[in-house]
XYZ file of C-alpha atoms in Angstrom:
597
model
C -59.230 -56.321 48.863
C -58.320 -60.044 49.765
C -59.291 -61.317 52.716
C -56.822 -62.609 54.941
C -57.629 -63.797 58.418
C -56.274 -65.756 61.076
C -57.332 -67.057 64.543
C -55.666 -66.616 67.866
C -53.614 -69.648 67.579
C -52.255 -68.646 64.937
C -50.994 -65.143 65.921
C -49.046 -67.038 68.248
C -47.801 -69.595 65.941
C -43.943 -69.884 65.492
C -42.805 -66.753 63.283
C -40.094 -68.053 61.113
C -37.538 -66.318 58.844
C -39.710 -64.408 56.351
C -38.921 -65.873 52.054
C -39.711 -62.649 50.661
C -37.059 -62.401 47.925
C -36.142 -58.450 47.813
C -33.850 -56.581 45.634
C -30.336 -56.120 46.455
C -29.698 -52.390 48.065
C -27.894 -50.808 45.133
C -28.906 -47.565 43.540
C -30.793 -47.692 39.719
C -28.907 -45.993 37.350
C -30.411 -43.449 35.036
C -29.058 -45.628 31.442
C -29.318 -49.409 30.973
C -28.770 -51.485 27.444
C -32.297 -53.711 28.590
C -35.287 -52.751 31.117
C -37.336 -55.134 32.375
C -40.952 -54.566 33.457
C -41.831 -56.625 36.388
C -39.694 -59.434 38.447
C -41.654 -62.577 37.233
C -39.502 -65.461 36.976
C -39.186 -66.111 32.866
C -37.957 -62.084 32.222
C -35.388 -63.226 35.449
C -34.239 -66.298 33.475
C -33.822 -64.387 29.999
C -32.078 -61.473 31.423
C -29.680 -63.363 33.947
C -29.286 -66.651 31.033
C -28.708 -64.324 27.812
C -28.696 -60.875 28.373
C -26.351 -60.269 31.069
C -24.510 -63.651 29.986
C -23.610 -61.420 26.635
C -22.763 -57.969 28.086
C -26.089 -56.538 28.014
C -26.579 -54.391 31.142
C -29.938 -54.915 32.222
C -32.280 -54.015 35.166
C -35.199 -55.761 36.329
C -37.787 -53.535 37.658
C -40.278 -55.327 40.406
C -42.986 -52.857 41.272
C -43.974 -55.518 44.138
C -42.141 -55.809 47.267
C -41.234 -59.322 46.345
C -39.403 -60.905 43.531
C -40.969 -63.609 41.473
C -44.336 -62.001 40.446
C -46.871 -65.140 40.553
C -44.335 -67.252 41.837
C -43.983 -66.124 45.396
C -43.774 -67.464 49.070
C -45.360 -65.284 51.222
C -45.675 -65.329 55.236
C -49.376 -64.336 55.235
C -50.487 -66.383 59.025
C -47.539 -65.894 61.235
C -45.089 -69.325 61.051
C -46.655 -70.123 57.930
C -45.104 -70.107 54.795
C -47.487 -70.140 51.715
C -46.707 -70.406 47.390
C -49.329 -67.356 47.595
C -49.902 -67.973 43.745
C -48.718 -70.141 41.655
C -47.763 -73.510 43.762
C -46.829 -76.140 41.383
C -43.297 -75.908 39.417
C -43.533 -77.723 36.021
C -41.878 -76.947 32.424
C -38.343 -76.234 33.801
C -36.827 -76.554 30.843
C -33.838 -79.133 31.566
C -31.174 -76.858 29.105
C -32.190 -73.619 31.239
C -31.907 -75.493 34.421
C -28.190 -76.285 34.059
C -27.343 -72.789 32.365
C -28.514 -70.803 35.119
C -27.110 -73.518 37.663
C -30.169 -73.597 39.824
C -29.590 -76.152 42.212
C -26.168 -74.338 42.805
C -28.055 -71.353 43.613
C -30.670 -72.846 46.305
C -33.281 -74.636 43.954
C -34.356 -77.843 45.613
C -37.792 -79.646 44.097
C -39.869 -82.260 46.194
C -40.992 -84.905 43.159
C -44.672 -86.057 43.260
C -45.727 -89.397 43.239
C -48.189 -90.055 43.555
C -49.828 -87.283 41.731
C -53.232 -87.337 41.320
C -56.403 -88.434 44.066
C -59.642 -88.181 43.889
C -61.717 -89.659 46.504
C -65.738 -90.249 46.267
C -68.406 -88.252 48.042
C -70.202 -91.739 48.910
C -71.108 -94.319 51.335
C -68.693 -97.178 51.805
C -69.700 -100.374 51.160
C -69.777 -103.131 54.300
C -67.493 -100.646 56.765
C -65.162 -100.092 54.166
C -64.173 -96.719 53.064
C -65.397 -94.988 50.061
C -63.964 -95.869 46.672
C -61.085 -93.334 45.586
C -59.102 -92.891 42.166
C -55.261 -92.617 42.893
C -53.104 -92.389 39.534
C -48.883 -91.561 39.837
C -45.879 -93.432 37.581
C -46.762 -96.614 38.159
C -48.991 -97.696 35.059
C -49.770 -101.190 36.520
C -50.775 -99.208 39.721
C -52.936 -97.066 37.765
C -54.477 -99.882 36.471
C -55.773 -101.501 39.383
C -56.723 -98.097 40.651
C -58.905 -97.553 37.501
C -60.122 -101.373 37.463
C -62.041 -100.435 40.105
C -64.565 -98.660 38.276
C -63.773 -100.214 35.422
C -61.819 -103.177 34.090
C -62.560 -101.641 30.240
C -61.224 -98.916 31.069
C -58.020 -100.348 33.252
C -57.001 -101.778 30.167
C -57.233 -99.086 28.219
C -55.502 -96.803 30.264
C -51.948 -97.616 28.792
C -52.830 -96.760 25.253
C -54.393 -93.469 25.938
C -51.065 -92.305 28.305
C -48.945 -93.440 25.067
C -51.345 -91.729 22.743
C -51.609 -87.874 24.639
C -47.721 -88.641 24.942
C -46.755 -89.315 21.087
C -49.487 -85.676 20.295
C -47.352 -83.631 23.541
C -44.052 -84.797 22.375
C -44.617 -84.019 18.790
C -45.384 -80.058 19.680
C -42.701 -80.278 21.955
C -40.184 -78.246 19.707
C -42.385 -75.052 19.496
C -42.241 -74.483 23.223
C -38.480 -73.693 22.383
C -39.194 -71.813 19.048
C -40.441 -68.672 18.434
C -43.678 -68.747 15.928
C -42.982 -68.784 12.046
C -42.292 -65.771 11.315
C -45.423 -65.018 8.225
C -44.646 -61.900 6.866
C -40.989 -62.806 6.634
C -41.956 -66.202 4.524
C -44.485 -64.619 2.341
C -43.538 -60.989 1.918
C -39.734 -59.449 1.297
C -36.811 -60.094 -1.226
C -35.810 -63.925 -1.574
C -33.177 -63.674 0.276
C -35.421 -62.442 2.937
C -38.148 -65.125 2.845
C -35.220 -67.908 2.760
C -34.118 -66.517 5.711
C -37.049 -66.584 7.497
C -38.073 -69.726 6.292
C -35.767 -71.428 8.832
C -38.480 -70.363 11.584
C -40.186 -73.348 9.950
C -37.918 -75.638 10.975
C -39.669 -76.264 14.860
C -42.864 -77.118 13.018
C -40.416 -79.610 11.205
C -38.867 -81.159 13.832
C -41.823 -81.555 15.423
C -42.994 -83.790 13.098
C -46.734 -82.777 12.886
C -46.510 -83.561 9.224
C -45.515 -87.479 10.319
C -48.392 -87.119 12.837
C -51.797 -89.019 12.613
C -53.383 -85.575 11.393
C -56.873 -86.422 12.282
C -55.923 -87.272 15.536
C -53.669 -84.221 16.285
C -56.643 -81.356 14.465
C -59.021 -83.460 17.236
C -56.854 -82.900 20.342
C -56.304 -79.270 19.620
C -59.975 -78.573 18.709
C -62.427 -80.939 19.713
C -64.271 -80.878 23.553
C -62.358 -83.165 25.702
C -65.486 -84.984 26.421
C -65.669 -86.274 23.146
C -61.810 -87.441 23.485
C -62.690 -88.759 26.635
C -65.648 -90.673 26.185
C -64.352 -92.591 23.025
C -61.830 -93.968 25.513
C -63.211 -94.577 28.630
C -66.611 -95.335 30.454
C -65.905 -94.739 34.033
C -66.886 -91.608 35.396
C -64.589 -91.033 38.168
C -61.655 -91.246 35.443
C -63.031 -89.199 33.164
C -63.886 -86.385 35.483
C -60.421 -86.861 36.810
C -58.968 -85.935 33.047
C -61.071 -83.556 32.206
C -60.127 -81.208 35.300
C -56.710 -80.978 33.477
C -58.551 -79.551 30.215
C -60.603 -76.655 32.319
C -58.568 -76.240 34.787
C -57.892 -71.946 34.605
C -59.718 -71.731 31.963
C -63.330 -70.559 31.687
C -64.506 -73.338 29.867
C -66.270 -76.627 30.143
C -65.319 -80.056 29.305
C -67.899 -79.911 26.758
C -66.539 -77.067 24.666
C -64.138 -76.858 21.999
C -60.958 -76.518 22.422
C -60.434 -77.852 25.946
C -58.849 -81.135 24.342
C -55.382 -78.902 24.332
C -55.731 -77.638 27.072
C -55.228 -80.857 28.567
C -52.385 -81.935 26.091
C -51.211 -78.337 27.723
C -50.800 -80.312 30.865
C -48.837 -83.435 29.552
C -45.983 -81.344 28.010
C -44.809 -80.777 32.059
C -41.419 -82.003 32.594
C -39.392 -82.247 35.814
C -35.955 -83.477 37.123
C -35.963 -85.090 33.400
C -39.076 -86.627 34.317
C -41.861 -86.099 31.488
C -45.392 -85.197 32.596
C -43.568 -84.130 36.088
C -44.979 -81.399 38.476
C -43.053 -80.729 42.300
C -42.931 -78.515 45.245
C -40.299 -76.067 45.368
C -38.301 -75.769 49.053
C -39.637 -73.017 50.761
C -42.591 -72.650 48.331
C -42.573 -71.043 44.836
C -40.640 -68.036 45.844
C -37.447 -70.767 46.087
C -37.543 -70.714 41.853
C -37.498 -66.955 41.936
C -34.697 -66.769 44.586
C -32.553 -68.877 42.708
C -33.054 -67.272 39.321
C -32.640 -64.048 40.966
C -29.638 -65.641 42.584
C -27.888 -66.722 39.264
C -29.011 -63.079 37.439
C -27.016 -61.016 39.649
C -24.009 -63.456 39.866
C -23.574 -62.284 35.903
C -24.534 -58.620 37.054
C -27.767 -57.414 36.708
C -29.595 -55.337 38.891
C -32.920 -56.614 39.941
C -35.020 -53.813 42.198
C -38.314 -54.221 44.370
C -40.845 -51.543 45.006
C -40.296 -49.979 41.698
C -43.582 -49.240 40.250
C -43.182 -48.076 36.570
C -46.103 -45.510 35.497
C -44.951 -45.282 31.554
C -42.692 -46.273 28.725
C -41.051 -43.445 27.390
C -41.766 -43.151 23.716
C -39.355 -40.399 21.680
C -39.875 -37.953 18.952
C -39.396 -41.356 16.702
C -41.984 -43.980 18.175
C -39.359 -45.862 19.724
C -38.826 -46.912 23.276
C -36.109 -44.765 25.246
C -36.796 -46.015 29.053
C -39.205 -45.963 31.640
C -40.515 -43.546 33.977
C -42.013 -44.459 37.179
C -44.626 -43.617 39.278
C -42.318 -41.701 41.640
C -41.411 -39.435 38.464
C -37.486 -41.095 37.956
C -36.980 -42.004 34.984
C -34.530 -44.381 33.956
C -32.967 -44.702 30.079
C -32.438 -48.017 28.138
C -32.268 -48.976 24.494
C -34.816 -51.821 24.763
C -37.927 -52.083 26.928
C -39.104 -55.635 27.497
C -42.638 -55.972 29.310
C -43.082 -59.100 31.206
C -46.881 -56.904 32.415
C -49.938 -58.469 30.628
C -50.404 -57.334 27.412
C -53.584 -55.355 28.556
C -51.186 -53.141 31.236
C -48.904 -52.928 28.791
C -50.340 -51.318 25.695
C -53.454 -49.896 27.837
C -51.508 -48.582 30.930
C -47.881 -48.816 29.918
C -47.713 -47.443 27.082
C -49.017 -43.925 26.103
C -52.184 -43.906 24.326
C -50.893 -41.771 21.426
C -48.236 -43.788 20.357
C -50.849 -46.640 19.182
C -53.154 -46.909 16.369
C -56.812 -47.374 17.088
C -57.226 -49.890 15.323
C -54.333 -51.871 17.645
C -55.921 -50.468 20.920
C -59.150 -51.941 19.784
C -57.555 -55.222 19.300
C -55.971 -55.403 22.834
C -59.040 -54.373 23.613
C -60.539 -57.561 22.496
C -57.816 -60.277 24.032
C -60.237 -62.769 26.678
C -58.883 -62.605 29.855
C -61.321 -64.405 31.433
C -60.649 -66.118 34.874
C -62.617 -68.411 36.864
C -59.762 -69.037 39.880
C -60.283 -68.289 43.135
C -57.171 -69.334 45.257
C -57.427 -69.826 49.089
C -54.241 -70.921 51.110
C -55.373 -72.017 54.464
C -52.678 -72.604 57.480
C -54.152 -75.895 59.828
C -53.239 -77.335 62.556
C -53.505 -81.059 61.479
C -53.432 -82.760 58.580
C -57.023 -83.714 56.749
C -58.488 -86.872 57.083
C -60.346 -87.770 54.792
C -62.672 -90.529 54.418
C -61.873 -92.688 51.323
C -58.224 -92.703 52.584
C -58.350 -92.684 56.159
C -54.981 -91.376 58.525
C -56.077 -91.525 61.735
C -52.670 -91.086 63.496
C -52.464 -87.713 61.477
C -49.331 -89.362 59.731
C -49.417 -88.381 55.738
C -50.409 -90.917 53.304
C -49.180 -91.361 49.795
C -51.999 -89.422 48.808
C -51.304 -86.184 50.738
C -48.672 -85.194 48.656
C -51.129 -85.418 45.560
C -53.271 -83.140 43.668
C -56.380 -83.644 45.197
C -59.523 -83.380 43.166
C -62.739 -82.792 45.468
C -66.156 -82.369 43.485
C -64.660 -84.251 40.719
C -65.675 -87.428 40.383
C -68.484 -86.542 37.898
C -68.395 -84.840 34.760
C -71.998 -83.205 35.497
C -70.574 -81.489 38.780
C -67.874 -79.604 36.624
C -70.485 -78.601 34.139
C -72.664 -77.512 36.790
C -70.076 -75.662 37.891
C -69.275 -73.485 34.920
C -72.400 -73.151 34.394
C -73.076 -71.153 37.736
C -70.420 -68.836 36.836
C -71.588 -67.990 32.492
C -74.403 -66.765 34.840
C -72.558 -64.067 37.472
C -72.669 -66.281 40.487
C -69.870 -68.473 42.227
C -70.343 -72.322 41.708
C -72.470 -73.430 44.225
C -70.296 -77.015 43.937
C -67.040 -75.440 42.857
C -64.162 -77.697 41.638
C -61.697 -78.063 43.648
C -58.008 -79.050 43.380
C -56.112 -78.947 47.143
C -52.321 -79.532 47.456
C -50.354 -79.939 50.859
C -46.842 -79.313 50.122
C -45.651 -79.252 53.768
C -46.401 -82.816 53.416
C -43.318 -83.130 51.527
C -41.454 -79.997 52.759
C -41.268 -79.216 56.603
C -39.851 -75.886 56.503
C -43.370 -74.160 55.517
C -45.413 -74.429 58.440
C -44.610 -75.105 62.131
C -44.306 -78.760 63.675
C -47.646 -80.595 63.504
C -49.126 -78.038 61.164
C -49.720 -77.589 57.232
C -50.407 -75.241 54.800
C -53.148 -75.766 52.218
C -53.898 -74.395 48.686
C -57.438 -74.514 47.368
C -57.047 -73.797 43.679
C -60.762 -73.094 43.133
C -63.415 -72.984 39.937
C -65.815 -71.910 38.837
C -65.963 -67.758 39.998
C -66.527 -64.749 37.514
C -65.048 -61.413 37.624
C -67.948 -59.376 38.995
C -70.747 -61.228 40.739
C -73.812 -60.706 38.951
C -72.623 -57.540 37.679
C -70.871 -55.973 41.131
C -67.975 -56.132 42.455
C -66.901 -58.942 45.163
C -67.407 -57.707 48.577
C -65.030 -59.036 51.546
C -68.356 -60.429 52.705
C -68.502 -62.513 48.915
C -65.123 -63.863 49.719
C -65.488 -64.788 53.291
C -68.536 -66.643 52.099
C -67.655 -68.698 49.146
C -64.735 -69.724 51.754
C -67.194 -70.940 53.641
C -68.716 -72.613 51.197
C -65.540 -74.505 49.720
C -64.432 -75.479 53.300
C -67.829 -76.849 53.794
C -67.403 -79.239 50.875
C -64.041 -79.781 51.950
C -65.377 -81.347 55.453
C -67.534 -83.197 53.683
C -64.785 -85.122 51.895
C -62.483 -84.936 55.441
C -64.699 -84.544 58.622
C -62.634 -82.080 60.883
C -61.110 -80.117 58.462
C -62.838 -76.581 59.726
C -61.839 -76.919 62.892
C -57.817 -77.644 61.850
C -58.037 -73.882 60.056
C -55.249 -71.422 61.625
C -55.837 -68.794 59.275
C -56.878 -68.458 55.254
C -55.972 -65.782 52.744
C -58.705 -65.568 50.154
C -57.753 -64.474 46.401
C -60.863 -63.633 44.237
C -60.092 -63.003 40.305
C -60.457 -59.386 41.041
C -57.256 -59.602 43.722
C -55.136 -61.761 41.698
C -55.835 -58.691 39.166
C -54.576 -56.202 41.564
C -51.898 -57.737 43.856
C -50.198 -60.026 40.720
C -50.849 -57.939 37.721
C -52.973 -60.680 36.793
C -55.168 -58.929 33.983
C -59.002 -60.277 34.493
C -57.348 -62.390 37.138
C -56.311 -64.657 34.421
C -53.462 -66.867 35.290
C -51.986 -67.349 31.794
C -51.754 -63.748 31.013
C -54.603 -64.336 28.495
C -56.509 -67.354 27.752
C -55.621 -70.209 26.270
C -58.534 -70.104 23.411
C -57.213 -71.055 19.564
C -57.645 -67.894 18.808
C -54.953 -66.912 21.393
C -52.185 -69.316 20.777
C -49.332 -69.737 18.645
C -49.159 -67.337 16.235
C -52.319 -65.314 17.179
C -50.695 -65.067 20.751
C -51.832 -62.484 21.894
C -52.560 -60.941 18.264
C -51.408 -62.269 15.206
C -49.461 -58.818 15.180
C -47.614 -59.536 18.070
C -46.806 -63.068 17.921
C -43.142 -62.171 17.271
C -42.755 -60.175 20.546
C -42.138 -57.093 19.052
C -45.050 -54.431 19.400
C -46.178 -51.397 17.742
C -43.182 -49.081 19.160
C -39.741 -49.901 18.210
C -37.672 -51.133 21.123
C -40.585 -52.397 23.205
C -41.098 -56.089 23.127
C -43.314 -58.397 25.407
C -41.667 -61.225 27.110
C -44.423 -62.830 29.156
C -47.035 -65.184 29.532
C -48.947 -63.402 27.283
C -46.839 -64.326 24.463
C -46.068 -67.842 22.945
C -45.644 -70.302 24.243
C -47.467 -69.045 27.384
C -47.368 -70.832 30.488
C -49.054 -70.941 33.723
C -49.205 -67.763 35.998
C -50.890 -69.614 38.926
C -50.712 -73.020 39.118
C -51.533 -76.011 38.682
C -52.495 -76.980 36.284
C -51.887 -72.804 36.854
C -50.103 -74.552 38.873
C -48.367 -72.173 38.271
C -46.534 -74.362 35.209
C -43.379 -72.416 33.796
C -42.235 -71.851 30.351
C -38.658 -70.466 30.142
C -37.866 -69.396 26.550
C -34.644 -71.038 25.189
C -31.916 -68.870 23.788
C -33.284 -68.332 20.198
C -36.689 -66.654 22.182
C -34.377 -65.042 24.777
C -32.504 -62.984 22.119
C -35.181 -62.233 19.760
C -35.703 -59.079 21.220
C -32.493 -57.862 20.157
C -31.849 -60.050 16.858
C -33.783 -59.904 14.003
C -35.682 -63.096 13.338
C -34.759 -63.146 10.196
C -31.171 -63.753 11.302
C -28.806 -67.011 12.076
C -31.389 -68.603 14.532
C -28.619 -69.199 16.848
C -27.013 -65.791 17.200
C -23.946 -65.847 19.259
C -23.300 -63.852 22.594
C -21.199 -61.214 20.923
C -23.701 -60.772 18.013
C -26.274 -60.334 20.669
C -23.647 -57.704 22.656
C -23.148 -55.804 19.475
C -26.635 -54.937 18.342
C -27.427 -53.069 21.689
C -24.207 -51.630 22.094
């Protein structure tokens, strides 16, 4: 199990109103139009946005006690409020932010900036402090921040922001898109493959075809290293960058294919604000509140504590309902799973119903993880030495991302390479955030809450499983490095909750512990996400579609970086369960009402 501890100040912290966001007390009915598996925040925003919006009745089904699924505050140290997963909010799409009216319905962000430090692990020079990389929105700031490794790489800096910007903005369309639809293009009458040939048009508007093609094939296939050092020289900025390409993922800078994952990172968009990432009031759990909030003011019911044990699959392979562990089972015409595909197909969905030669393929889907989260409740504020606070007042840098053990490239390879071998890195990466910096109403006056979003740490240690004694000491371990970077830090800690891949498995769902519902390998994007088979949301059994990360365009279960980033699908993805792609790819509300009813 996680560990969670906390010391005796900290039982008699302040206990403040709990942010657990539970289902409303009415009863589930036996029939429903749409079910939803699990109460993670996209499957909130499609059924509130477009389902209920067009006279679908639909029920959310949580099997947690809190809404939200990775995005979740939790009170885990009494008085201390803590975004117990994911813990940055990024990817807000700006049209489904003004549908569901989310600032009407609670949602407040705290803007970064700003957003990235990463101090050295060094001797200063003549009694000053040690050197430290801080990069925000000011370029000419960023400049002079850089220029102080390097005065190459300073002026470079510009070129490369505008460069990663012109490759994230071209693939921009697709995040609103569903996949091209291949058998509909290449297979069917011509009326058929004209049809479908309008799912084209995202990779049109996108203009990948106006693109500097060698350039784009790099970014989406090449190591990030090899990106990296054609552009820079400096190794403090170049570590810096490359945490954005592995962070999540269990890779290195030095393999293929982390290039996107970094581009991944520069699609974020906030408050209109491209490349954006915030705090959420109150801690993730606020975005789920206020989706929540906006679903049931068109009428669905959302419930809590309603663990589903099996899709019901009748006499004609196609999904009738749900039953649930508790043996009620509840009717509906669709079935959308916002589970992993893993729980789905493999726990979900009854063995029988599936081909072999489909199990064996969701058999194959990496889920690899190498996150372990800690949130940690302190008393103070750190201190650290390349940016000193002695009066325990926040700095500009506090309200970063803050990179520790990342100021070479050989430390992150180091890193990874501890865990391809079954052991916890013995210098993990580490990337801490202090929201209450920003936002007072998580922790008590004077005090903080920390998350350590930590890499690199395999599933199984050495072939075991993790012991509470494993977690307790790789906590150690991290703090350590953690006072090393600011001296006092271990003796601010109130409390810590410690989440190993194996317990963001069990408590979040979180297949393999993997925070993107799969990983985000080429083989597993776009339209091979998670199969080529199922890159159209619809699975094997009529009536049951998936709806979650595990499906394009995937986004962040945990983050950061897994921040816990979040994709909503637009209204063309929304609908698609109930549509037929090969319709008008706008379908309207009473088209959408009249295929389920």
């Amino acid at each position: 199990m996680a560990a969670a501890v906390w010391t005796e100040r900290g039982r008699r912290a302040v206990t403040a109103l709990g942010t657990v966001t539970r289902a409303s007390h009415s009863t589930v009915k036996s029939q429903y139009d749409a079910l939803v598996i699990g109460g993670g925040c996209v499957c909130l925003c499609v059924q509130a946005a477009y389902l209920q919006r067009g006279g679908v009745k639909t029920a959310v089904l949580e099997r947690r006690h809190v809404l939200g699924g990775a995005a979740v505050s939790e009170e885990i140290v009494p008085g201390f409020h803590f975004s117990r997963c994911s813990y940055l909010l990024s990817l807000l799409r700006p049209h489904i932010y003004s549908d569901l009216e989310l600032k009407k319905h609670g949602l407040k962000v705290y803007m970064r900036d700003p957003h990235a430090f990463t101090p050295m692990l060094e001797e200063g020079v003549r009694g000053a402090p040690p050197r430290s990389l801080t990069l925000g929105s000011d370029l000419a700031m960023n400049q002079k921040e850089i220029g102080k490794f390097s005065q190459k790489d300073a002026k470079a800096f510009p070129e490369f922001v505008t460069h990663l910007e012109k490759l994230a903005g071209a693939i921009h369309p697709l995040l609103d898109a569903p996949p091209v639809d291949i058998p509909g293009v290449t297979a069917g009458s011509l009326r058929k493959r004209l049809s479908a040939a309008k799912t084209l048009m995202p990779i049109v508007r996108c203009g990948v075809l106006q693109l500097n093609i060698p350039d784009f094939y790099e970014i989406i296939t090449a190591p990030i290293m090899k990106i990296l050092n054609r552009w820079f020289e400096s190794e403090p900025l170049i570590a810096t960058l490359a945490t954005d390409a592995v962070i999540g993922a269990m890779t290195s800078p030095n393999n293929p294919g982390s290039g996107y994952v970094l581009l991944h990172h520069v699609m974020g968009e906030l408050e209109k604000e491209k490349g954006a990432w915030g705090y959420v009031e109150g801690g993730m759990g606020g975005v789920s509140k206020a989706i929540a909030s906006s679903a049931r003011s068109h009428g669905a019911d959302i419930f809590t504590e309603k663990d589903v044990g099996q899709v019901l699959v009748g006499s004609d392979g196609a999904a009738k309902g749900v039953v649930l562990k508790d043996g009620t089972e509840i009717h509906s015409r669709v079935v959308l799973s916002n589970a992993t595909p893993y729980v789905t197909f493999k726990k979900l969905t009854p063995q029988g119903s599936l081909s072999p030669e489909f199990i064996k393929a969701v058999d194959q889907i990496d889920f690899t993880s190498p996150v372990t989260k800690i949130n940690v409740a302190v008393d103070k504020l750190p201190n650290f030495l390349a940016a000193p606070t002695p009066d325990g007042k926040p700095g500009p840098h506090h309200q970063c991302s803050i990179h520790l053990n990342c100021e070479s490239v050989a430390v992150l390879e180091a890193a990874y390479k501890d865990a391809m071998n079954g052991r916890p890195s013995k210098r993990p990466m580490l990337e801490m955030t202090i929201p209450s910096v920003l936002d007072p109403t998580l922790a008590p006056p004077g005090c903080h809450v920390v998350s350590l979003f930590t890499q690199f740490t395999p599933f199984h240690i050495e072939g075991r499983e993790w012991t509470d004694q494993d977690r307790e000491a790789f906590a150690d371990l991290v703090f350590d490095w953690v006072e090393r970077y600011a001296p006092g830090f271990k003796g601010s800690v109130v409390g810590r909750d410690i989440l190993a891949p194996p317990d963001l498995e069990r408590i979040f769902g979180l297949t393999g512990g993997n925070i993107f519902h799969g990983s985000m390998s080429l083989d597993q994007l776009y339209l091979a996400r998670p199969l080529p088979s199922l890159s159209d949301y619809r699975s094997p059994i009529k009536g049951l579609y998936l709806c979650g990360s595990g499906s394009h365009p995937a986004k962040k279960k945990l983050l950061n970086n897994s921040k816990y980033v979040l994709y909503f699908r637009f209204l063309k993805v929304a609908t698609l369960c109930f549509v037929d792609s090969t319709a008008n790819p706008w379908p309207s509300l009473n088209e959408l009402h009249d295929v389920v009813t």
